[in-house]
Short mmCIF file of C-alpha atoms and ligand atoms in Angstrom, two decimals:
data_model
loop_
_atom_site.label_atom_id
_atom_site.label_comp_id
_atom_site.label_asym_id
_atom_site.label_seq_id
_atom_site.Cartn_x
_atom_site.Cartn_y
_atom_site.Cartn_z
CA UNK M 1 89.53 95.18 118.33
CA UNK M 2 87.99 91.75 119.36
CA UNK M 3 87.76 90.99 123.04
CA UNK M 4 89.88 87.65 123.86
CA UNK M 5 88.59 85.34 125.84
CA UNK M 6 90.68 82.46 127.07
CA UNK M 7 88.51 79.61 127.51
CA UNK M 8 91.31 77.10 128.20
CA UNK M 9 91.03 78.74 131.94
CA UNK M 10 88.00 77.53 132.14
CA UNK M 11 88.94 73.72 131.98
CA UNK M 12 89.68 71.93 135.10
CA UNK M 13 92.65 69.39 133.48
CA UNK M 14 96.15 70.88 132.54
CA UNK M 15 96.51 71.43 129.00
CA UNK M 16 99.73 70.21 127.01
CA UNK M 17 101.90 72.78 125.90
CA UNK M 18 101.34 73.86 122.66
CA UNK M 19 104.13 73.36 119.96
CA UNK M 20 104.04 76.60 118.29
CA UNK M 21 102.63 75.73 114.58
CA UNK M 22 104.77 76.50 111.87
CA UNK M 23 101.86 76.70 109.13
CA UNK M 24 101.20 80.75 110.22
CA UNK M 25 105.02 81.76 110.05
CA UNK M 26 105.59 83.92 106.86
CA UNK M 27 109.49 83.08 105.55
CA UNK M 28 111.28 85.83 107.35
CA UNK M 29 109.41 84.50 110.78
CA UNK M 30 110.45 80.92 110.00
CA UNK M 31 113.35 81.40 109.06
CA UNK M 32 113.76 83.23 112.92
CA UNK M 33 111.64 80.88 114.62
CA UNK M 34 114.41 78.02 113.60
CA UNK M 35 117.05 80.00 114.61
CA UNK M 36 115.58 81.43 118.29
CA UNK M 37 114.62 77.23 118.66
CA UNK M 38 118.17 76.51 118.13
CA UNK M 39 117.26 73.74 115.50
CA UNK M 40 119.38 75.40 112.41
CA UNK M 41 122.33 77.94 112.77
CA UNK M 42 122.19 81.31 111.64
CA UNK M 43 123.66 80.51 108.41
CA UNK M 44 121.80 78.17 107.29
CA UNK M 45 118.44 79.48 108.56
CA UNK M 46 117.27 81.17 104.95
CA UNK M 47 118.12 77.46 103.32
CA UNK M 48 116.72 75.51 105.56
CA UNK M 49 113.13 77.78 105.91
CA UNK M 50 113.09 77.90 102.09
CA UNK M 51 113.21 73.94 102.07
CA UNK M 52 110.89 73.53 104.90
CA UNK M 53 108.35 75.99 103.22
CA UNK M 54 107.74 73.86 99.80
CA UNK M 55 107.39 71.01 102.17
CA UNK M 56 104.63 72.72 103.90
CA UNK M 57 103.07 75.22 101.36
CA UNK M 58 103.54 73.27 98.25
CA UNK M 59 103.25 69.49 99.69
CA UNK M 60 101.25 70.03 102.04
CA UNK M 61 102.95 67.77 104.52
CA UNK M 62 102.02 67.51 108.50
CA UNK M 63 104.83 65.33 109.53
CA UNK M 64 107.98 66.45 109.74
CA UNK M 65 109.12 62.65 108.86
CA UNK M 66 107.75 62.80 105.23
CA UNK M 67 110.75 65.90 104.86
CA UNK M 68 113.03 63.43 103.38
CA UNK M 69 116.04 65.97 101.94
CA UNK M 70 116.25 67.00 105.67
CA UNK M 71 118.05 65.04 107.80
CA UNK M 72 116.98 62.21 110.42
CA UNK M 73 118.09 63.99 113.51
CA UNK M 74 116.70 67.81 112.13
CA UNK M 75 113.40 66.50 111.50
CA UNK M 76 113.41 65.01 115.19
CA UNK M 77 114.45 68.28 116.53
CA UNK M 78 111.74 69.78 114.45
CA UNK M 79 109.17 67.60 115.37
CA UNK M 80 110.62 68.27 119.04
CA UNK M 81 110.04 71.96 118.55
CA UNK M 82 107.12 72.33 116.39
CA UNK M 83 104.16 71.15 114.87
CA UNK M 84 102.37 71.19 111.73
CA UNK M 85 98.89 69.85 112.93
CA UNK M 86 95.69 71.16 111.29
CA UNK M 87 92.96 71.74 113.43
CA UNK M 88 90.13 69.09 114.08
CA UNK M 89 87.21 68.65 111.65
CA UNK M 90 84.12 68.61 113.46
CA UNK M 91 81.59 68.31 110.59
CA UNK M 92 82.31 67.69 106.96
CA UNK M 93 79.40 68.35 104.40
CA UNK M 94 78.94 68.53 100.84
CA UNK M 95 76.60 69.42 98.81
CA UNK M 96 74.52 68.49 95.51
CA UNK M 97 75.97 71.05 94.15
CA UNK M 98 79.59 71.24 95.02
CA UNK M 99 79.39 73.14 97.95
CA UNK M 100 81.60 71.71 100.86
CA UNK M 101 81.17 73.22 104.45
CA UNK M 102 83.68 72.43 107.23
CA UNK M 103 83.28 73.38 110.88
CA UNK M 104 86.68 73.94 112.00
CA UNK M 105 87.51 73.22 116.11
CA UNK M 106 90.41 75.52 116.97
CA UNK M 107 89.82 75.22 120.59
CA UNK M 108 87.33 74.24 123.02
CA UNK M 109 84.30 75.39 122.05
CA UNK M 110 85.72 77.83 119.36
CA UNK M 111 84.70 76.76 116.06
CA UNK M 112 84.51 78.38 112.50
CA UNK M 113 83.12 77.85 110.05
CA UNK M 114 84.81 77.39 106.01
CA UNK M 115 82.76 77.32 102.90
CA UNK M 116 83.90 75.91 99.67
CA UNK M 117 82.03 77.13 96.60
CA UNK M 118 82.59 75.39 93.25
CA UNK M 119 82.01 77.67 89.87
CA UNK M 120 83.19 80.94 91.68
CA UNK M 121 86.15 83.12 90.51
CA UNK M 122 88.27 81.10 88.08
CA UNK M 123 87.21 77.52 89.22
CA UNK M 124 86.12 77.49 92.95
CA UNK M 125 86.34 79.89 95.96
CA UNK M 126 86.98 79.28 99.70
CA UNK M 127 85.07 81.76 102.24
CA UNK M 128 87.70 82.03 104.90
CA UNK M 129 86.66 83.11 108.77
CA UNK M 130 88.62 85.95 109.68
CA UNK M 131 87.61 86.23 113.70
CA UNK M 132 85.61 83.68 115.97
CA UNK M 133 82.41 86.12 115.90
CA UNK M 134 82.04 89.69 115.35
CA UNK M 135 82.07 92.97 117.94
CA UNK M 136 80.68 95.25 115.04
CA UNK M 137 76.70 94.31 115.97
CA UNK M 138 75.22 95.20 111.97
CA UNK M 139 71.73 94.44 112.57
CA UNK M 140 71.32 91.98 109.85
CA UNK M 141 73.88 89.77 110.70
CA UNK M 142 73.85 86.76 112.80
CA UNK M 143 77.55 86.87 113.48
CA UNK M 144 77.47 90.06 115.39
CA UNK M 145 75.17 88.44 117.84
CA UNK M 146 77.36 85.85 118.86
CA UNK M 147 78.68 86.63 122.70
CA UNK M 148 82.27 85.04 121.77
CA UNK M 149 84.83 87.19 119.82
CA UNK M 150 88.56 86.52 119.48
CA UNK M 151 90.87 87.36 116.61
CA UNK M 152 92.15 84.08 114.96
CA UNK M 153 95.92 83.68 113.89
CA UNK M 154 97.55 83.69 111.02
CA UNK M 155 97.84 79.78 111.59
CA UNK M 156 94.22 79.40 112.04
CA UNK M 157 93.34 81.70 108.75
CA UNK M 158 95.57 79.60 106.41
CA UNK M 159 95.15 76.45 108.46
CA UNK M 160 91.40 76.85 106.41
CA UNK M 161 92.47 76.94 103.37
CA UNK M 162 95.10 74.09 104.15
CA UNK M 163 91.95 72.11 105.39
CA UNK M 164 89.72 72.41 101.71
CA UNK M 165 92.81 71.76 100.17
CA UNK M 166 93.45 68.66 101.74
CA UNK M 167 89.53 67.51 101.18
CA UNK M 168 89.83 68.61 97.84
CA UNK M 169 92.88 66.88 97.38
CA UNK M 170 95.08 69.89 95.92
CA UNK M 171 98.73 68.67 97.44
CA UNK M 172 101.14 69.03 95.64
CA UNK M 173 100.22 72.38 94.68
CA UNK M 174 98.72 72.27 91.25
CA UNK M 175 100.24 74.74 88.57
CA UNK M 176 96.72 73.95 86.70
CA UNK M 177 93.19 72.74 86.33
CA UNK M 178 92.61 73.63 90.55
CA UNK M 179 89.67 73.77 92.09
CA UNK M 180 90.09 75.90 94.43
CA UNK M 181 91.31 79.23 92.92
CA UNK M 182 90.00 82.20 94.93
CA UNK M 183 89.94 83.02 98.48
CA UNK M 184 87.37 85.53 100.25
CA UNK M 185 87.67 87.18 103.44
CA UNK M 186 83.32 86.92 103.62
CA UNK M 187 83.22 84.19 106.51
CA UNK M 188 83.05 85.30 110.77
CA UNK M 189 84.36 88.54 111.63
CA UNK M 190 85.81 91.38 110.78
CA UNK M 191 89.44 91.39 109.00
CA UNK M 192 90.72 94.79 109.27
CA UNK M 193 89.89 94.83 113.05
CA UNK M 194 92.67 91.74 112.80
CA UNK M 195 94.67 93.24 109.78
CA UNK M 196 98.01 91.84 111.05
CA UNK M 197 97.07 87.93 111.11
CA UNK M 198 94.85 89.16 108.25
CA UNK M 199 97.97 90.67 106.08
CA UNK M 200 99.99 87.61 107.22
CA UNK M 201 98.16 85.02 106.22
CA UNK M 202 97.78 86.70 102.55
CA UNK M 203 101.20 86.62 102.06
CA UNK M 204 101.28 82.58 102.89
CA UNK M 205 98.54 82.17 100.94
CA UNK M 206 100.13 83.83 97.80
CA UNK M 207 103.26 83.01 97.91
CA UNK M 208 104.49 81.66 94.60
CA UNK M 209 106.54 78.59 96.22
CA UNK M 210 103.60 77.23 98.22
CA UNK M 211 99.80 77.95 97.98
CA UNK M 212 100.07 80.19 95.02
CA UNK M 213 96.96 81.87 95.20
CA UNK M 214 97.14 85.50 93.16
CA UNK M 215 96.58 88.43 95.59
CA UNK M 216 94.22 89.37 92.99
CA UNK M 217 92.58 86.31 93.47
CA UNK M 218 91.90 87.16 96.97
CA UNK M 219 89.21 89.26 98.42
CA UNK M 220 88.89 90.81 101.57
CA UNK M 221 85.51 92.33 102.71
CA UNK M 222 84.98 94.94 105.27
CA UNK M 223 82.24 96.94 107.16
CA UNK M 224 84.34 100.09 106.36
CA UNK M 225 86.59 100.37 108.91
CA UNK M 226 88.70 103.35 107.04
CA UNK M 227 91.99 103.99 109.04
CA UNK M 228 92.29 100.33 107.64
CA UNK M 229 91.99 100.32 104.11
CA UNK M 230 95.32 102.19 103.29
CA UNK M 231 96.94 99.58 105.29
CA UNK M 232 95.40 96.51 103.56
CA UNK M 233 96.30 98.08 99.78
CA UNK M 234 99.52 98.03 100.88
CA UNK M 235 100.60 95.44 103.09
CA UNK M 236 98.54 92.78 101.29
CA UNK M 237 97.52 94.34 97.97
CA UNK M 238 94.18 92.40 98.40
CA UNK M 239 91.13 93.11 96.27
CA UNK M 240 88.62 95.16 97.84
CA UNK M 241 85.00 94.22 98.86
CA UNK M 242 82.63 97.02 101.03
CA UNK M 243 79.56 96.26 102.36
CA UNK M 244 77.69 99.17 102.24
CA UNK M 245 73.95 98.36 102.64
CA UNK M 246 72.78 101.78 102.68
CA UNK M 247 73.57 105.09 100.19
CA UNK M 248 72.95 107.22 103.57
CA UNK M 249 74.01 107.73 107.27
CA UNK M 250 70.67 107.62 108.59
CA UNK M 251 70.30 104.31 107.34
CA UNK M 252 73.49 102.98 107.51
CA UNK M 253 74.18 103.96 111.30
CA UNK M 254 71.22 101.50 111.72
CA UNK M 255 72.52 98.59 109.47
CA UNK M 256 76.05 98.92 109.98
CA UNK M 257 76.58 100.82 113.54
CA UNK M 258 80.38 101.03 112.80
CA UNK M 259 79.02 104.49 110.20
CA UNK M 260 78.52 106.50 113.04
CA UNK M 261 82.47 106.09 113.26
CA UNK M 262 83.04 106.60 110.12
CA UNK M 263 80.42 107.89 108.34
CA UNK M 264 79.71 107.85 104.16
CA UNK M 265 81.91 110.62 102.96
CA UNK M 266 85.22 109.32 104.76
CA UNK M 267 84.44 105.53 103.96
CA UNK M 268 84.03 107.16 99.84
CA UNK M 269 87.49 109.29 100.45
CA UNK M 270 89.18 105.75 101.67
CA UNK M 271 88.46 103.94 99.32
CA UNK M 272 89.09 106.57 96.25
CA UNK M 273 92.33 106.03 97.97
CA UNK M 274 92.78 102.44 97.87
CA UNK M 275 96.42 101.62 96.22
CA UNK M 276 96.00 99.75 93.06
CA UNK M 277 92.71 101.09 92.32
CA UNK M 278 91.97 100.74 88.42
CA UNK M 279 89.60 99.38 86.10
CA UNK M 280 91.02 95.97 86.24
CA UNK M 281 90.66 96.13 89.89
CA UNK M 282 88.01 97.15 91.01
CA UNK M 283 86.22 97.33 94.29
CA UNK M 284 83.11 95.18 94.96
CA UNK M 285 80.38 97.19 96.74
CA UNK M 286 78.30 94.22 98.52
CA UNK M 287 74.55 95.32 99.24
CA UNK M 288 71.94 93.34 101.13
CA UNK M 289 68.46 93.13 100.07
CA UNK M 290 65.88 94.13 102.91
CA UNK M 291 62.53 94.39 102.26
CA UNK M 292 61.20 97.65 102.61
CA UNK M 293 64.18 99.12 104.28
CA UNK M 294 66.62 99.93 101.28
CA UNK M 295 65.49 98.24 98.13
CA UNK M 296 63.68 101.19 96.01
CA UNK M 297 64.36 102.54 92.96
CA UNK M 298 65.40 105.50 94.71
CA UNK M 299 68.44 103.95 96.36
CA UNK M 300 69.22 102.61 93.64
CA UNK M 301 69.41 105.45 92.13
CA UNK M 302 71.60 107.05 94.63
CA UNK M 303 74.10 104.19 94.91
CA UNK M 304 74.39 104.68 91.08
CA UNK M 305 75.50 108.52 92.30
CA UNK M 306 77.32 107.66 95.53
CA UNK M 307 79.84 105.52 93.21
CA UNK M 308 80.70 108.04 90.74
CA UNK M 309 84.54 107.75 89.48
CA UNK M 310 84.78 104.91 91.28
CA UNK M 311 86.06 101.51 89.23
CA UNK M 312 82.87 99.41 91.43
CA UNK M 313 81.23 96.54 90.61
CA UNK M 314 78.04 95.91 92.50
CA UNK M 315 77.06 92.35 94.46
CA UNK M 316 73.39 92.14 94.86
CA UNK M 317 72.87 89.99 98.58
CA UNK M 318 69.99 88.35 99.06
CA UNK M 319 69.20 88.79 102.56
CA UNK M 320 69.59 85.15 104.56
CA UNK M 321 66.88 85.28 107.22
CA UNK M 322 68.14 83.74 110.81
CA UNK M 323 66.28 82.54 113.99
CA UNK M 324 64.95 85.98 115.65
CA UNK M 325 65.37 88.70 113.05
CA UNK M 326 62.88 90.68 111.92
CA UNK M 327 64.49 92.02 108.32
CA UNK M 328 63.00 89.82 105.65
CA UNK M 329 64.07 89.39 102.29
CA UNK M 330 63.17 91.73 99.71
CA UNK M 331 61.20 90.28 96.82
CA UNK M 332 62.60 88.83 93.63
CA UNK M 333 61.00 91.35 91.38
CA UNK M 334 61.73 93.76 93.64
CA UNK M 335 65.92 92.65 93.61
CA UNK M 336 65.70 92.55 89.33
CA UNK M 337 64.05 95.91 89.35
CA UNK M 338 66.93 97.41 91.28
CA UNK M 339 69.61 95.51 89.60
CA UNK M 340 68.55 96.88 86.26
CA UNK M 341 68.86 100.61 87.21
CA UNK M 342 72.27 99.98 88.41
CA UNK M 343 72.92 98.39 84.92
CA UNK M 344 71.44 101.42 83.14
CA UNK M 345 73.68 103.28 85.18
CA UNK M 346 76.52 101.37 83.84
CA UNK M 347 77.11 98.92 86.55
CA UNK M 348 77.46 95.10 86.39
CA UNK M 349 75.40 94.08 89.37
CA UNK M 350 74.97 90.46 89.38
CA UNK M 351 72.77 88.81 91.91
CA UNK M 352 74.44 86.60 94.47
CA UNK M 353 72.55 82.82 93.14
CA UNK M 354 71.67 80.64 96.63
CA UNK M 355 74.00 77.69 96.47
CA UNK M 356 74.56 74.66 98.93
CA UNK M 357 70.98 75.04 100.69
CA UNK M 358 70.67 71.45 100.95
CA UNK M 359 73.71 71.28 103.41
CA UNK M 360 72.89 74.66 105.10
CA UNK M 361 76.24 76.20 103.69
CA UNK M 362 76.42 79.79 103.70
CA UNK M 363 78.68 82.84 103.10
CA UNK M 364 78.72 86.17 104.79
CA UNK M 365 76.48 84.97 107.72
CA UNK M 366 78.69 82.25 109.04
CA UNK M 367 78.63 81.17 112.88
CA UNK M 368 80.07 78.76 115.19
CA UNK M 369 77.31 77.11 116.61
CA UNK M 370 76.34 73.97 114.62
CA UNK M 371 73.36 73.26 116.94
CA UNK M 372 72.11 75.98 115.93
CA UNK M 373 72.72 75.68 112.27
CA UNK M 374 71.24 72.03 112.18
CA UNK M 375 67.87 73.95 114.04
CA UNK M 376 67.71 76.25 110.99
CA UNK M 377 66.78 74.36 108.63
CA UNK M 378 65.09 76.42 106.63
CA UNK M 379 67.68 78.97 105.68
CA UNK M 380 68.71 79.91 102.25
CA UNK M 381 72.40 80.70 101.37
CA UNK M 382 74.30 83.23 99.24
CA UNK M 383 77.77 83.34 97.86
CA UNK M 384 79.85 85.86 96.43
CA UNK M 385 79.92 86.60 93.06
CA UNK M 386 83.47 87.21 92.04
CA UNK M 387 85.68 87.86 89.08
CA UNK M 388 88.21 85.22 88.21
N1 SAH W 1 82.73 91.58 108.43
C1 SAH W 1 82.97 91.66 107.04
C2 SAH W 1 83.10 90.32 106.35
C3 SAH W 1 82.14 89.23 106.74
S1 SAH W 1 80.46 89.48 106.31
C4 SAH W 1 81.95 92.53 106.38
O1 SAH W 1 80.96 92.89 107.02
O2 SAH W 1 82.15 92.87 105.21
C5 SAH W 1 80.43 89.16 104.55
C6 SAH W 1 79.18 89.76 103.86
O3 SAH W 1 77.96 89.07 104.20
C7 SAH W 1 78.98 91.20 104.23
O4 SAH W 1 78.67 91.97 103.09
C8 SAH W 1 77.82 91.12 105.16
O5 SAH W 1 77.17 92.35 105.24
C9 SAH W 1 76.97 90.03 104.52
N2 SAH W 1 75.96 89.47 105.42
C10 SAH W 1 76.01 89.33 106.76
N3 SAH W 1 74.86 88.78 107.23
C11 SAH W 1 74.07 88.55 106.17
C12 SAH W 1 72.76 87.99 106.00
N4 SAH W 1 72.08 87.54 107.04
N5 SAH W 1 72.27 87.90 104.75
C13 SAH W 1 73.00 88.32 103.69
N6 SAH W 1 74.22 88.87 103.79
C14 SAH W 1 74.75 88.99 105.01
FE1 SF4 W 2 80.60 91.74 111.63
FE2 SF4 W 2 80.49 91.78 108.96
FE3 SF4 W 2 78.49 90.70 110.41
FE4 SF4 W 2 78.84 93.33 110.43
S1 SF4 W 2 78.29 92.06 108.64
S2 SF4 W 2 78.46 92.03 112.24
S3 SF4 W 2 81.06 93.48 110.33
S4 SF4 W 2 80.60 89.96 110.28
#
């Protein structure tokens, strides 16, 4: 679990209170969160959070004022009560190719970022940030060096998609021709170490009456923590994405430390187990490309193996080289060669194309600190290769 820090402590000036934000409440807690704010009685509670919910989901709307079938004095006891503000914007940038970054402020100093990706999925996907940094330390990964690591809230999760969508300018929620159609779970962090918010936030996102993304549209990617996965088939019935790096402990204790928890065999028993399992849904194994530390023939022959029986398909990372680490990238020739023996042995492994280099974006090795990311200017970029 993700140490908290409070930074808001730390500044001299009394803060505001904070309206609680009604963008992270699921129905049932909205519905509640009128009632315990004495703004609608008891009665009327399931009405009124059904009406507010289109307003917010499916408009889009941050003002209580534009709610014009509720009346003057409710939407002043609302707006009394709550809020509906998205976070600030701190950098906007798009790409030649489509690619749109935002670097979300959620607090002082607490930033994430959001990646849009055009031509993923159906039409477009949205790399979501699940914590601010990482505690899980995988050796390849700039996010797990970061000293700052809090959970974010359900608010804050959909509060990123609610931010693309309003640059993209998807309010009301289209039935068709959208752009953005997919969400992953590949930005900051690590979601099943916030599974709650995580779980949450799915069921805004999906929900039929607002945001309408397909749970099967939405991915959520994990370093294998397994006493999770059961609990994320069920309570979100989210497609699964593992990144595995490595076909055994020795290596994978190095890449991702979290394997000396749980080690090969129990991450393979969890996710035979995953509910919903089946050929139309299949897991996504995600594997990053290190030069001359797992990219021979030989691995790939055992990760052909190591997924036996299991409905996989296999994302091919190339590596995205940061400030300070020593891993480099393996070879192109070197990627192909090991993509083709996991076709011959009957898997689709496409390789993840670089995308928005021009503007930096990335996904999968997102961070906080834009200093840093303007310093870096020579990194290249990966996105997720996804089924619609
Ligand atoms: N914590 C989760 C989700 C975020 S990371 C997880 O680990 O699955 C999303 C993906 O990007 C993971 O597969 C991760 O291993 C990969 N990744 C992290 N750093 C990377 C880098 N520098 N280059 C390429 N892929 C990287
Ligand atoms: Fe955390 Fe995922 Fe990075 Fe590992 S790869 S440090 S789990 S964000």
């Amino acid at each position: 679990m993700g140490v908290t820090l409070d930074l808001s402590r730390a500044t001299a000036r009394p803060l505001a209170p904070v309206k609680p934000n009604l963008c992270g409440l699921t129905r049932a807690e909205l519905a509640a969160a009128l009632v315990a704010a004495d703004v609608v009685p008891l009665a009327k509670a399931k009405m009124r959070a059904t009406q507010l919910w289109r307003w917010i989901h499916h408009y889009g709307v941050t003002d209580f004022e534009r709610m014009t079938d509720v009346a003057k004095e409710t939407r002043a006891a609302l707006a009394e009560a709550f809020s509906l503000t998205r976070p600030e914007i701190v950098e906007r940038q798009v790409s030649k190719d489509g690619t749109r970054k935002y670097l979300i402020r959620l607090g002082p100093r607490i930033e994430v970022e959001t990646v849009y990706i055009p031509d993923v999925g159906r039409a477009g996907a949205l790399c979501v940030s699940s914590q601010v940094g990482c505690t899980l330390n995988c050796t390849f990964c700039h996010t797990g060096t970061q000293a700052l690591v809090r959970n974010l809230t359900a608010s804050e999760i959909v509060a990123q998609v609610q931010v693309a969508r309003d640059d993209l300018e998807e309010w009301p929620s289209p039935k068709e021709d959208r752009r953005l159609t997919n969400i992953v779970f590949m930005g900051m962090g690590e979601p099943l170490y916030n599974l709650d918010n995580v779980a949450a936030s799915i069921d805004i996102i999906s929900d039929n009456e607002g945001i309408a993304i397909s749970r099967r549209r939405i991915t959520v990617s994990t370093s294998g923590v397994v006493p999770q996965l059961h609990d994320l088939g069920e309570n979100s019935q989210a497609m699964l994405a593992i990144s595995l790096h490595a076909t055994n402990d020795t290596l994978r204790d190095v890449l991702v430390p979290l394997n000396k928890k749980y080690p090969l065999a129990d991450l393979m028993a969890g996710i035979r187990a995953y509910p919903g399992l089946s050929n139309a849904r299949r897991v996504t194994f995600e594997y990053v490309m290190l030069k001359g530390v797992n990219d021979t023939p030989a691995e790939a022959k055992a990760l052909v193996q190591l997924l036996k029986g299991i409905p996989a398909k296999i994302n091919l990372i190339p590596f995205n080289p940061w400030p300070g680490t020593e891993y480099e990238c393996s070879s192109w020739s070197t990627i192909e060669a090991f993509a083709a023996i996991l076709n011959k042995g009957g898997y689709a492994s496409p390789i993840r194309t670089p995308r928005g280099r021009d503007i930096l974006a990335a996904c999968g090795q997102l961070r906080s600190e834009s200093e840093k990311l303007r310093a870096s200017a020579r990194r290249k970029v990966a996105v997720p290769l996804i089924d619609g």
